[in-house]
mmCIF file of C-alpha atoms in Angstrom:
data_model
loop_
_atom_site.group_PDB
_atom_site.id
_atom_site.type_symbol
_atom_site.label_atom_id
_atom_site.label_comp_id
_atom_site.label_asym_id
_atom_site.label_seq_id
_atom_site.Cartn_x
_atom_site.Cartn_y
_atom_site.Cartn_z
ATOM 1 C CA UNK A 1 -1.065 -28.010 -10.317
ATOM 2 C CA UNK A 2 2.686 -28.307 -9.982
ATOM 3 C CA UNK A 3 4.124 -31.670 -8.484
ATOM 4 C CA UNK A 4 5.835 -31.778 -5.918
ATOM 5 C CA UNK A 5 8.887 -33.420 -7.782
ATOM 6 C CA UNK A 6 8.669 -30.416 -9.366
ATOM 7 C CA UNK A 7 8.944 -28.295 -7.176
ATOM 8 C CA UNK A 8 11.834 -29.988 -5.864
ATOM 9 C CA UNK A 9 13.680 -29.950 -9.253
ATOM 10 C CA UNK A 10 13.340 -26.287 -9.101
ATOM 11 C CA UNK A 11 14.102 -25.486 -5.790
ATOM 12 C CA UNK A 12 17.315 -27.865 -6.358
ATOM 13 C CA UNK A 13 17.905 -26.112 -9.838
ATOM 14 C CA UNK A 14 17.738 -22.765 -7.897
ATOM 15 C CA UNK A 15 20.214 -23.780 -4.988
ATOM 16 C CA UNK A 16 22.811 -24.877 -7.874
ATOM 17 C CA UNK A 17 22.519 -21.457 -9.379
ATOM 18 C CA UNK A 18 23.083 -20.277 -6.249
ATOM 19 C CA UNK A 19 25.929 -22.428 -5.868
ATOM 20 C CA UNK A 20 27.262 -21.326 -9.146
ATOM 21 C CA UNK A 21 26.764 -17.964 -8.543
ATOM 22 C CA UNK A 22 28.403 -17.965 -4.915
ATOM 23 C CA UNK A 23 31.581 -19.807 -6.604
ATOM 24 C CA UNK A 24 31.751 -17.191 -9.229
ATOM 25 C CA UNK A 25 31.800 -14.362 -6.479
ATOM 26 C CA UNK A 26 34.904 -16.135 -4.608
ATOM 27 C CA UNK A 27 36.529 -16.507 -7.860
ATOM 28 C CA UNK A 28 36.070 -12.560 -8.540
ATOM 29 C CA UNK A 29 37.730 -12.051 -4.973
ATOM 30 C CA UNK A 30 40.532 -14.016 -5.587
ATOM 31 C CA UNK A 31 41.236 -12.524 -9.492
ATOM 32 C CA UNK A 32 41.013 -9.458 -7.528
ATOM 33 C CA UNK A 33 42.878 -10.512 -4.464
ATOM 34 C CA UNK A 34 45.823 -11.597 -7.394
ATOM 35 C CA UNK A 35 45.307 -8.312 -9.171
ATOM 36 C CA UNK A 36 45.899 -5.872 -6.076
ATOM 37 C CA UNK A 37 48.954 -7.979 -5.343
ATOM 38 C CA UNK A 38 50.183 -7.989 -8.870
ATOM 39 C CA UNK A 39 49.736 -3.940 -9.123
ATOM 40 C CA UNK A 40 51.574 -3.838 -5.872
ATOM 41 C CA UNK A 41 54.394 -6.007 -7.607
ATOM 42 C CA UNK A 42 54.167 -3.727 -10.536
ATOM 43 C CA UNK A 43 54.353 -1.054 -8.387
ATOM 44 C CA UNK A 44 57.652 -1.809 -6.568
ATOM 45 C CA UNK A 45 59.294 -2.942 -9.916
ATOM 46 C CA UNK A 46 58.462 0.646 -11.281
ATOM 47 C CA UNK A 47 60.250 2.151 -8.412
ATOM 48 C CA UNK A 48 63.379 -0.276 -9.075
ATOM 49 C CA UNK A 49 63.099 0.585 -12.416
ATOM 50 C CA UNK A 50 63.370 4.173 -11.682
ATOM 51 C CA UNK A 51 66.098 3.610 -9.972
ATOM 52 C CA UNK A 52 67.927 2.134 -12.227
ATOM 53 C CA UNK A 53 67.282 4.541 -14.792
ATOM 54 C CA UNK A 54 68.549 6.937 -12.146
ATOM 55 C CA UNK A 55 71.329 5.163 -11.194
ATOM 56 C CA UNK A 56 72.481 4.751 -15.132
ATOM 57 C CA UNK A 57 72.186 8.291 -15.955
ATOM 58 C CA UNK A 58 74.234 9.147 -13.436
ATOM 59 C CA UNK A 59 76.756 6.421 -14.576
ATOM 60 C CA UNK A 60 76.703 8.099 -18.020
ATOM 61 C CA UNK A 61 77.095 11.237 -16.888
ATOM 62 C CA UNK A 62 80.193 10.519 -14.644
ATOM 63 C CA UNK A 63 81.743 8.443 -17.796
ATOM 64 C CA UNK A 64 80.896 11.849 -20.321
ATOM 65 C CA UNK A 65 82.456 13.701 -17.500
ATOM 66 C CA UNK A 66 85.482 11.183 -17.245
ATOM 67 C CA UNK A 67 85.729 11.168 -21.157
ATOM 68 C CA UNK A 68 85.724 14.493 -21.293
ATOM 69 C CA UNK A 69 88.146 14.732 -18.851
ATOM 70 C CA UNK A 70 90.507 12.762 -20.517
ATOM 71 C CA UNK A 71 89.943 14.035 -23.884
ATOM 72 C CA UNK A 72 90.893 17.660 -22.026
ATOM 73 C CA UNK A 73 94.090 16.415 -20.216
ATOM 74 C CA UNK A 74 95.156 14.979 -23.923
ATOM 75 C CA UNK A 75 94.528 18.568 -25.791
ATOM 76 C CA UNK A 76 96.456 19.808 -22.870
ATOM 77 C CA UNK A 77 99.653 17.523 -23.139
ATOM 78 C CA UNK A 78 99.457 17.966 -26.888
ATOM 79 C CA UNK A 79 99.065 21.823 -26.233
ATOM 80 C CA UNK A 80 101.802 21.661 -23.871
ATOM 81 C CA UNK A 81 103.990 19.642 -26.037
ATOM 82 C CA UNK A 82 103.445 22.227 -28.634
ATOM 83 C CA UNK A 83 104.064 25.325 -26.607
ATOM 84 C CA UNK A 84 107.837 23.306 -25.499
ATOM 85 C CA UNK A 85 108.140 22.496 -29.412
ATOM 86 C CA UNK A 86 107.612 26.918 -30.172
ATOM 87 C CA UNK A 87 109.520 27.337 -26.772
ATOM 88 C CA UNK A 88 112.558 25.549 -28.297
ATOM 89 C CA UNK A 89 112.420 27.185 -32.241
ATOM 90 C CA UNK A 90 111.942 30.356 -30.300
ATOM 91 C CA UNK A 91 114.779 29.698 -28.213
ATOM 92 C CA UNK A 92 116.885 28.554 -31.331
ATOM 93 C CA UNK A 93 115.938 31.884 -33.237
ATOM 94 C CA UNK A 94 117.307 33.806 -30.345
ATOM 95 C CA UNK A 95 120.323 32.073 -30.266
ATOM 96 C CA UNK A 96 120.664 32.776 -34.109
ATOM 97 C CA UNK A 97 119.706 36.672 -33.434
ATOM 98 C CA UNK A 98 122.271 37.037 -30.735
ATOM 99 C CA UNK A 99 125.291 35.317 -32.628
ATOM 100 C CA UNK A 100 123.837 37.676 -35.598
ATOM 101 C CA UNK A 101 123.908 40.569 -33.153
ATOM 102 C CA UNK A 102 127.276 39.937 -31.746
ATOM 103 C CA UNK A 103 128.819 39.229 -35.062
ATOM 104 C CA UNK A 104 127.178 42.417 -36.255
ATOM 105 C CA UNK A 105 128.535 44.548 -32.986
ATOM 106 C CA UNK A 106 132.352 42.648 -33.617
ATOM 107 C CA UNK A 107 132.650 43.964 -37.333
ATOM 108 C CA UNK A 108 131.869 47.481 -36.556
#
């Protein structure tokens, strides 16, 4: 037959396990309690991270825009600064022509 102190080391063996396994159960809720919050942080950091990402692209493409901006404005001054520079030997060669002409027209 069993004794009763054995019984009792049993049934207080038991309610330990019990105890044990209750603890372990709250300890799953909170780990999961932390995890739902920490996928909600990870959550709202992926959104400012898009964002960002978002808000840098658009940053790059204003600067390529702004680059390329100035890059045009500077082929334009030099283009203009060349078109003066033909203007000018143009000009110069007409000047020649005409004195040429008018010298030409006085001798006949």
């Amino acid at each position: 037959m069993v004794s009763l102190a054995d019984m009792l080391k049993k049934s207080s063996d038991a309610v330990q396990v019990l105890e044990r396994i209750d603890e372990l159960f709250k300890r799953v809720e909170r780990q999961g309690a932390q995890i739902v919050e920490l996928q909600s942080e990870v959550t709202v950091l992926k959104t400012l991270l898009d964002e960002r990402t978002k808000s840098l692209e658009r940053l790059i493409t204003e600067r390529g825009n702004t680059i390329r901006a100035e890059v045009a404005s500077e082929a334009l001054e030099t283009l203009g600064d060349k078109l003066y520079d033909l203007n000018d030997r143009f000009n110069e060669k007409l000047v020649g022509l005409e004195k040429r002409f008018t010298k030409s027209i006085e001798e006949r």
